[in-house]
Amino acid sequence: SYDLTQPLSVSVALGQTARITCGGNNIGGKNVHWYQQKPGQAPVLIIYRDSNRPSGIPERFSASNSGNTATLTINRAQAGDEADYYCQVWDSSTVFGGGTKLTVL
Amino acid sequence: EVQLVESGGGLVQPGGSLRLSCAASGFTFSRFWMSWVRQAPGKGLEWVATIKQDGTEKYYEDSMKGRFTISRDNAENSLYLQMNGLRVEDMAVYYCATVEPVGWYFDLWGRGTLVTVSS
């Protein structure tokens, strides 16, 4: 089965840039999607097919995918960005990363 | 308003059965692939099952094959998950979600329904 590796936690100072990685074997050859989940809420799609933002998602959220690592970047981090973030790919079946807890200091 | 609303969760003993429902509104349900995704307490997301628009194709995560059955009723704008032989490890919040087949991602999510498996 295909494995996706995310750091358990990432911290960022208010207003700074956060980067959350998602590692997988040749993940650059796959479509990577990202979800944000705030405590007690359902996940929300924030990036699809590597770098596309659904309508309503701020431009502060961006992503890239190359080689063995996909990266979600959150510019000008806000307190409201504190959440768990999950990457996801399809490789014979749907695979989620373990999730990364983002803390805004 | 575009939304998915799950129901049917609750407390069930190990080995028991439960049927979850997901009511869709605000969009043309019959045009969408649909999935169930679950999240055990304090854990990450886990895909459960997916069904094609007309119900002719169904896919399951390996550990749930033979125990779980996904189905839909397009006339009722509803998605279902029949769960049999429930185990303690099946305890989770179960979400229904629309699936975008180009890239295979989950576009719209419901708020989830909690399934508790305990004696």
PDB file of C-alpha atoms in Angstrom:
ATOM      1  CA  SER A   1       0.000   0.000   0.000  1.00  0.00           C
ATOM      2  CA  TYR A   2       1.067   3.578  -0.612  1.00  0.00           C
ATOM      3  CA  ASP A   3       2.160   5.601   2.406  1.00  0.00           C
ATOM      4  CA  LEU A   4       1.978   9.357   2.951  1.00  0.00           C
ATOM      5  CA  THR A   5       4.133  10.884   5.674  1.00  0.00           C
ATOM      6  CA  GLN A   6       3.287  14.180   7.351  1.00  0.00           C
ATOM      7  CA  PRO A   7       4.935  15.817  10.378  1.00  0.00           C
ATOM      8  CA  LEU A   8       2.801  15.461  13.474  1.00  0.00           C
ATOM      9  CA  SER A   9       2.970  19.161  14.219  1.00  0.00           C
ATOM     10  CA  VAL A  10       4.109  22.454  12.763  1.00  0.00           C
ATOM     11  CA  SER A  11       4.298  25.778  14.565  1.00  0.00           C
ATOM     12  CA  VAL A  12       4.310  29.219  12.973  1.00  0.00           C
ATOM     13  CA  ALA A  13       4.408  32.727  14.356  1.00  0.00           C
ATOM     14  CA  LEU A  14       1.399  34.893  13.696  1.00  0.00           C
ATOM     15  CA  GLY A  15       1.746  36.568  10.299  1.00  0.00           C
ATOM     16  CA  GLN A  16       4.572  34.323   9.155  1.00  0.00           C
ATOM     17  CA  THR A  17       4.662  31.501   6.601  1.00  0.00           C
ATOM     18  CA  ALA A  18       3.873  27.891   7.489  1.00  0.00           C
ATOM     19  CA  ARG A  19       4.882  24.957   5.358  1.00  0.00           C
ATOM     20  CA  ILE A  20       3.430  21.482   5.812  1.00  0.00           C
ATOM     21  CA  THR A  21       4.998  18.618   3.923  1.00  0.00           C
ATOM     22  CA  CYS A  22       3.551  15.367   2.652  1.00  0.00           C
ATOM     23  CA  GLY A  23       6.063  12.726   1.637  1.00  0.00           C
ATOM     24  CA  GLY A  24       5.465   9.755  -0.605  1.00  0.00           C
ATOM     25  CA  ASN A  25       7.302   7.682  -3.165  1.00  0.00           C
ATOM     26  CA  ASN A  26       7.248   9.668  -6.411  1.00  0.00           C
ATOM     27  CA  ILE A  27       4.317  11.689  -5.105  1.00  0.00           C
ATOM     28  CA  GLY A  28       5.128  14.243  -7.780  1.00  0.00           C
ATOM     29  CA  GLY A  29       3.551  11.874 -10.270  1.00  0.00           C
ATOM     30  CA  LYS A  30       0.240  11.857  -8.456  1.00  0.00           C
ATOM     31  CA  ASN A  31      -2.534  14.352  -7.810  1.00  0.00           C
ATOM     32  CA  VAL A  32      -2.311  15.609  -4.223  1.00  0.00           C
ATOM     33  CA  HIS A  33      -5.208  17.166  -2.369  1.00  0.00           C
ATOM     34  CA  TRP A  34      -5.245  18.981   0.962  1.00  0.00           C
ATOM     35  CA  TYR A  35      -7.916  19.312   3.638  1.00  0.00           C
ATOM     36  CA  GLN A  36      -8.224  21.548   6.665  1.00  0.00           C
ATOM     37  CA  GLN A  37     -10.059  20.270   9.734  1.00  0.00           C
ATOM     38  CA  LYS A  38     -10.753  22.525  12.677  1.00  0.00           C
ATOM     39  CA  PRO A  39     -11.633  21.011  16.069  1.00  0.00           C
ATOM     40  CA  GLY A  40     -15.098  19.489  16.123  1.00  0.00           C
ATOM     41  CA  GLN A  41     -15.702  20.210  12.449  1.00  0.00           C
ATOM     42  CA  ALA A  42     -15.724  18.248   9.222  1.00  0.00           C
ATOM     43  CA  PRO A  43     -12.744  18.441   6.866  1.00  0.00           C
ATOM     44  CA  VAL A  44     -12.773  21.138   4.209  1.00  0.00           C
ATOM     45  CA  LEU A  45     -11.054  20.825   0.840  1.00  0.00           C
ATOM     46  CA  ILE A  46      -8.515  23.639   0.501  1.00  0.00           C
ATOM     47  CA  ILE A  47      -6.316  22.458  -2.373  1.00  0.00           C
ATOM     48  CA  TYR A  48      -7.108  19.994  -5.153  1.00  0.00           C
ATOM     49  CA  ARG A  49      -4.946  18.502  -7.891  1.00  0.00           C
ATOM     50  CA  ASP A  50      -1.668  19.735  -6.437  1.00  0.00           C
ATOM     51  CA  SER A  51      -2.196  23.479  -6.492  1.00  0.00           C
ATOM     52  CA  ASN A  52      -5.794  24.483  -7.225  1.00  0.00           C
ATOM     53  CA  ARG A  53      -7.914  26.353  -4.696  1.00  0.00           C
ATOM     54  CA  PRO A  54     -11.679  25.818  -4.490  1.00  0.00           C
ATOM     55  CA  SER A  55     -13.759  28.953  -4.528  1.00  0.00           C
ATOM     56  CA  GLY A  56     -13.802  30.661  -1.156  1.00  0.00           C
ATOM     57  CA  ILE A  57     -10.342  29.480  -0.098  1.00  0.00           C
ATOM     58  CA  PRO A  58      -8.018  32.446   0.522  1.00  0.00           C
ATOM     59  CA  GLU A  59      -5.045  33.003  -1.757  1.00  0.00           C
ATOM     60  CA  ARG A  60      -2.842  32.703   1.325  1.00  0.00           C
ATOM     61  CA  PHE A  61      -3.154  28.952   0.848  1.00  0.00           C
ATOM     62  CA  SER A  62      -1.001  27.479  -1.899  1.00  0.00           C
ATOM     63  CA  ALA A  63       0.660  24.175  -2.626  1.00  0.00           C
ATOM     64  CA  SER A  64       3.203  22.457  -4.815  1.00  0.00           C
ATOM     65  CA  ASN A  65       4.149  18.899  -5.632  1.00  0.00           C
ATOM     66  CA  SER A  66       7.403  17.522  -6.981  1.00  0.00           C
ATOM     67  CA  GLY A  67       9.627  14.508  -6.559  1.00  0.00           C
ATOM     68  CA  ASN A  68       8.884  12.778  -3.283  1.00  0.00           C
ATOM     69  CA  THR A  69       7.347  15.738  -1.466  1.00  0.00           C
ATOM     70  CA  ALA A  70       4.192  17.799  -1.717  1.00  0.00           C
ATOM     71  CA  THR A  71       4.052  21.023   0.270  1.00  0.00           C
ATOM     72  CA  LEU A  72       1.176  23.118   1.569  1.00  0.00           C
ATOM     73  CA  THR A  73       2.144  26.744   2.186  1.00  0.00           C
ATOM     74  CA  ILE A  74       0.126  29.116   4.335  1.00  0.00           C
ATOM     75  CA  ASN A  75       1.203  32.740   4.020  1.00  0.00           C
ATOM     76  CA  ARG A  76       0.530  35.374   6.686  1.00  0.00           C
ATOM     77  CA  ALA A  77      -0.697  32.761   9.107  1.00  0.00           C
ATOM     78  CA  GLN A  78      -3.689  33.734  11.209  1.00  0.00           C
ATOM     79  CA  ALA A  79      -5.035  32.373  14.483  1.00  0.00           C
ATOM     80  CA  GLY A  80      -7.980  30.995  12.532  1.00  0.00           C
ATOM     81  CA  ASP A  81      -5.627  28.772  10.527  1.00  0.00           C
ATOM     82  CA  GLU A  82      -4.989  26.583  13.570  1.00  0.00           C
ATOM     83  CA  ALA A  83      -6.245  23.193  12.498  1.00  0.00           C
ATOM     84  CA  ASP A  84      -5.270  19.726  11.399  1.00  0.00           C
ATOM     85  CA  TYR A  85      -4.183  19.466   7.788  1.00  0.00           C
ATOM     86  CA  TYR A  86      -4.347  16.257   5.747  1.00  0.00           C
ATOM     87  CA  CYS A  87      -2.892  15.419   2.367  1.00  0.00           C
ATOM     88  CA  GLN A  88      -4.573  12.796   0.189  1.00  0.00           C
ATOM     89  CA  VAL A  89      -3.813  10.932  -3.017  1.00  0.00           C
ATOM     90  CA  TRP A  90      -5.343   8.129  -5.015  1.00  0.00           C
ATOM     91  CA  ASP A  91      -3.119   5.096  -5.568  1.00  0.00           C
ATOM     92  CA  SER A  92      -5.300   2.077  -6.330  1.00  0.00           C
ATOM     93  CA  SER A  93      -7.389   3.345  -3.452  1.00  0.00           C
ATOM     94  CA  THR A  94      -7.706   6.557  -1.489  1.00  0.00           C
ATOM     95  CA  VAL A  95      -4.847   7.284   0.876  1.00  0.00           C
ATOM     96  CA  PHE A  96      -4.666  10.011   3.508  1.00  0.00           C
ATOM     97  CA  GLY A  97      -1.596  11.273   5.278  1.00  0.00           C
ATOM     98  CA  GLY A  98      -1.601  11.020   9.054  1.00  0.00           C
ATOM     99  CA  GLY A  99      -2.331  14.703   9.485  1.00  0.00           C
ATOM    100  CA  THR A 100      -0.382  17.695  10.771  1.00  0.00           C
ATOM    101  CA  LYS A 101      -1.499  19.903  13.624  1.00  0.00           C
ATOM    102  CA  LEU A 102      -0.726  23.546  12.871  1.00  0.00           C
ATOM    103  CA  THR A 103      -0.212  25.826  15.840  1.00  0.00           C
ATOM    104  CA  VAL A 104      -0.117  29.592  15.346  1.00  0.00           C
ATOM    105  CA  LEU A 105       1.971  31.221  18.061  1.00  0.00           C
TER     106      LEU A 105
ATOM    107  CA  GLU B   1     -28.100  25.429   0.518  1.00  0.00           C
ATOM    108  CA  VAL B   2     -25.719  22.723  -0.644  1.00  0.00           C
ATOM    109  CA  GLN B   3     -25.311  20.219   2.141  1.00  0.00           C
ATOM    110  CA  LEU B   4     -24.926  16.630   3.266  1.00  0.00           C
ATOM    111  CA  VAL B   5     -26.453  15.485   6.539  1.00  0.00           C
ATOM    112  CA  GLU B   6     -25.534  12.158   8.066  1.00  0.00           C
ATOM    113  CA  SER B   7     -27.655  10.235  10.529  1.00  0.00           C
ATOM    114  CA  GLY B   8     -28.004   6.781  12.029  1.00  0.00           C
ATOM    115  CA  GLY B   9     -24.995   6.709  14.314  1.00  0.00           C
ATOM    116  CA  GLY B  10     -25.205   5.503  17.879  1.00  0.00           C
ATOM    117  CA  LEU B  11     -24.097   2.900  20.373  1.00  0.00           C
ATOM    118  CA  VAL B  12     -23.860  -0.701  19.207  1.00  0.00           C
ATOM    119  CA  GLN B  13     -22.339  -3.797  20.748  1.00  0.00           C
ATOM    120  CA  PRO B  14     -19.412  -5.595  19.102  1.00  0.00           C
ATOM    121  CA  GLY B  15     -20.754  -7.873  16.406  1.00  0.00           C
ATOM    122  CA  GLY B  16     -23.808  -5.706  15.913  1.00  0.00           C
ATOM    123  CA  SER B  17     -25.114  -3.839  12.884  1.00  0.00           C
ATOM    124  CA  LEU B  18     -25.919  -0.262  12.043  1.00  0.00           C
ATOM    125  CA  ARG B  19     -27.172   1.551   8.954  1.00  0.00           C
ATOM    126  CA  LEU B  20     -25.957   5.070   8.311  1.00  0.00           C
ATOM    127  CA  SER B  21     -27.755   7.513   6.045  1.00  0.00           C
ATOM    128  CA  CYS B  22     -26.636  10.667   4.295  1.00  0.00           C
ATOM    129  CA  ALA B  23     -29.225  13.101   2.953  1.00  0.00           C
ATOM    130  CA  ALA B  24     -28.116  15.370   0.140  1.00  0.00           C
ATOM    131  CA  SER B  25     -29.707  18.685  -0.746  1.00  0.00           C
ATOM    132  CA  GLY B  26     -28.999  21.756  -2.833  1.00  0.00           C
ATOM    133  CA  PHE B  27     -27.327  19.906  -5.714  1.00  0.00           C
ATOM    134  CA  THR B  28     -28.046  17.152  -8.225  1.00  0.00           C
ATOM    135  CA  PHE B  29     -27.130  14.150  -6.127  1.00  0.00           C
ATOM    136  CA  SER B  30     -27.436  11.649  -8.979  1.00  0.00           C
ATOM    137  CA  ARG B  31     -24.556  13.284 -10.867  1.00  0.00           C
ATOM    138  CA  PHE B  32     -21.980  12.624  -8.169  1.00  0.00           C
ATOM    139  CA  TRP B  33     -19.823   9.743  -7.079  1.00  0.00           C
ATOM    140  CA  MET B  34     -20.166   9.479  -3.295  1.00  0.00           C
ATOM    141  CA  SER B  35     -18.002   8.168  -0.483  1.00  0.00           C
ATOM    142  CA  TRP B  36     -17.876   7.436   3.198  1.00  0.00           C
ATOM    143  CA  VAL B  37     -14.793   8.487   5.151  1.00  0.00           C
ATOM    144  CA  ARG B  38     -14.309   7.842   8.847  1.00  0.00           C
ATOM    145  CA  GLN B  39     -12.239   9.241  11.680  1.00  0.00           C
ATOM    146  CA  ALA B  40     -11.586   7.328  14.892  1.00  0.00           C
ATOM    147  CA  PRO B  41     -11.411   9.442  18.054  1.00  0.00           C
ATOM    148  CA  GLY B  42      -8.210  11.482  18.039  1.00  0.00           C
ATOM    149  CA  LYS B  43      -7.037   9.838  14.819  1.00  0.00           C
ATOM    150  CA  GLY B  44      -6.734  10.718  11.160  1.00  0.00           C
ATOM    151  CA  LEU B  45      -9.022  10.291   8.192  1.00  0.00           C
ATOM    152  CA  GLU B  46      -9.652   6.872   6.682  1.00  0.00           C
ATOM    153  CA  TRP B  47     -11.484   6.159   3.432  1.00  0.00           C
ATOM    154  CA  VAL B  48     -14.259   3.583   3.801  1.00  0.00           C
ATOM    155  CA  ALA B  49     -16.121   3.132   0.522  1.00  0.00           C
ATOM    156  CA  THR B  50     -17.121   4.811  -2.739  1.00  0.00           C
ATOM    157  CA  ILE B  51     -20.071   4.357  -5.088  1.00  0.00           C
ATOM    158  CA  LYS B  52     -20.628   5.487  -8.662  1.00  0.00           C
ATOM    159  CA  GLN B  53     -23.481   7.786  -9.660  1.00  0.00           C
ATOM    160  CA  ASP B  54     -25.771   4.932 -10.776  1.00  0.00           C
ATOM    161  CA  GLY B  55     -24.622   2.478  -8.098  1.00  0.00           C
ATOM    162  CA  THR B  56     -23.086   0.062 -10.595  1.00  0.00           C
ATOM    163  CA  GLU B  57     -19.567   0.379  -9.211  1.00  0.00           C
ATOM    164  CA  LYS B  58     -18.635   0.115  -5.545  1.00  0.00           C
ATOM    165  CA  TYR B  59     -15.229   0.132  -3.909  1.00  0.00           C
ATOM    166  CA  TYR B  60     -14.224  -0.635  -0.342  1.00  0.00           C
ATOM    167  CA  GLU B  61     -11.191  -0.356   1.875  1.00  0.00           C
ATOM    168  CA  ASP B  62      -9.847  -3.877   2.313  1.00  0.00           C
ATOM    169  CA  SER B  63     -10.602  -4.255   6.029  1.00  0.00           C
ATOM    170  CA  MET B  64     -14.256  -3.390   5.428  1.00  0.00           C
ATOM    171  CA  LYS B  65     -14.955  -5.600   2.440  1.00  0.00           C
ATOM    172  CA  GLY B  66     -17.605  -8.162   3.243  1.00  0.00           C
ATOM    173  CA  ARG B  67     -18.756  -6.306   6.374  1.00  0.00           C
ATOM    174  CA  PHE B  68     -19.807  -2.914   5.003  1.00  0.00           C
ATOM    175  CA  THR B  69     -22.123  -2.205   2.063  1.00  0.00           C
ATOM    176  CA  ILE B  70     -22.473   1.169   0.398  1.00  0.00           C
ATOM    177  CA  SER B  71     -25.648   1.957  -1.522  1.00  0.00           C
ATOM    178  CA  ARG B  72     -27.674   4.916  -2.721  1.00  0.00           C
ATOM    179  CA  ASP B  73     -31.182   5.938  -3.680  1.00  0.00           C
ATOM    180  CA  ASN B  74     -31.032   8.738  -6.223  1.00  0.00           C
ATOM    181  CA  ALA B  75     -34.785   9.241  -6.088  1.00  0.00           C
ATOM    182  CA  GLU B  76     -34.439   9.990  -2.370  1.00  0.00           C
ATOM    183  CA  ASN B  77     -31.126  11.875  -2.728  1.00  0.00           C
ATOM    184  CA  SER B  78     -29.664   9.564  -0.137  1.00  0.00           C
ATOM    185  CA  LEU B  79     -26.504   7.584   0.465  1.00  0.00           C
ATOM    186  CA  TYR B  80     -26.287   4.648   2.853  1.00  0.00           C
ATOM    187  CA  LEU B  81     -23.716   2.543   4.651  1.00  0.00           C
ATOM    188  CA  GLN B  82     -24.810  -0.802   6.054  1.00  0.00           C
ATOM    189  CA  MET B  83     -22.293  -1.944   8.658  1.00  0.00           C
ATOM    190  CA  ASN B  84     -22.354  -5.513   9.945  1.00  0.00           C
ATOM    191  CA  GLY B  85     -20.040  -7.369  12.290  1.00  0.00           C
ATOM    192  CA  LEU B  86     -18.955  -4.153  13.932  1.00  0.00           C
ATOM    193  CA  ARG B  87     -15.700  -4.146  15.859  1.00  0.00           C
ATOM    194  CA  VAL B  88     -14.365  -1.832  18.536  1.00  0.00           C
ATOM    195  CA  GLU B  89     -11.924  -0.481  15.964  1.00  0.00           C
ATOM    196  CA  ASP B  90     -14.835   0.637  13.760  1.00  0.00           C
ATOM    197  CA  MET B  91     -15.749   3.257  16.344  1.00  0.00           C
ATOM    198  CA  ALA B  92     -15.452   6.609  14.592  1.00  0.00           C
ATOM    199  CA  VAL B  93     -17.200   9.616  13.179  1.00  0.00           C
ATOM    200  CA  TYR B  94     -18.454   8.657   9.732  1.00  0.00           C
ATOM    201  CA  TYR B  95     -18.593  11.367   7.079  1.00  0.00           C
ATOM    202  CA  CYS B  96     -20.244  11.225   3.700  1.00  0.00           C
ATOM    203  CA  ALA B  97     -18.657  13.236   0.924  1.00  0.00           C
ATOM    204  CA  THR B  98     -19.001  13.948  -2.769  1.00  0.00           C
ATOM    205  CA  VAL B  99     -16.186  12.652  -4.934  1.00  0.00           C
ATOM    206  CA  GLU B 100     -14.619  14.443  -7.879  1.00  0.00           C
ATOM    207  CA  PRO B 101     -13.458  11.580 -10.113  1.00  0.00           C
ATOM    208  CA  VAL B 102     -10.911  13.720 -11.973  1.00  0.00           C
ATOM    209  CA  GLY B 103      -8.176  13.493  -9.395  1.00  0.00           C
ATOM    210  CA  TRP B 104     -10.341  11.576  -6.941  1.00  0.00           C
ATOM    211  CA  TYR B 105     -10.801  14.048  -4.130  1.00  0.00           C
ATOM    212  CA  PHE B 106     -13.594  14.842  -1.683  1.00  0.00           C
ATOM    213  CA  ASP B 107     -15.281  18.110  -2.478  1.00  0.00           C
ATOM    214  CA  LEU B 108     -18.239  18.484  -0.118  1.00  0.00           C
ATOM    215  CA  TRP B 109     -18.416  16.869   3.326  1.00  0.00           C
ATOM    216  CA  GLY B 110     -21.215  16.330   5.792  1.00  0.00           C
ATOM    217  CA  ARG B 111     -20.800  17.014   9.501  1.00  0.00           C
ATOM    218  CA  GLY B 112     -20.553  13.348  10.358  1.00  0.00           C
ATOM    219  CA  THR B 113     -22.315  10.870  12.602  1.00  0.00           C
ATOM    220  CA  LEU B 114     -20.671   9.102  15.543  1.00  0.00           C
ATOM    221  CA  VAL B 115     -20.634   5.331  15.760  1.00  0.00           C
ATOM    222  CA  THR B 116     -19.702   3.916  19.157  1.00  0.00           C
ATOM    223  CA  VAL B 117     -18.928   0.213  19.419  1.00  0.00           C
ATOM    224  CA  SER B 118     -18.836  -0.955  22.995  1.00  0.00           C
ATOM    225  CA  SER B 119     -20.233  -3.656  25.240  1.00  0.00           C
TER     226      SER B 119
END
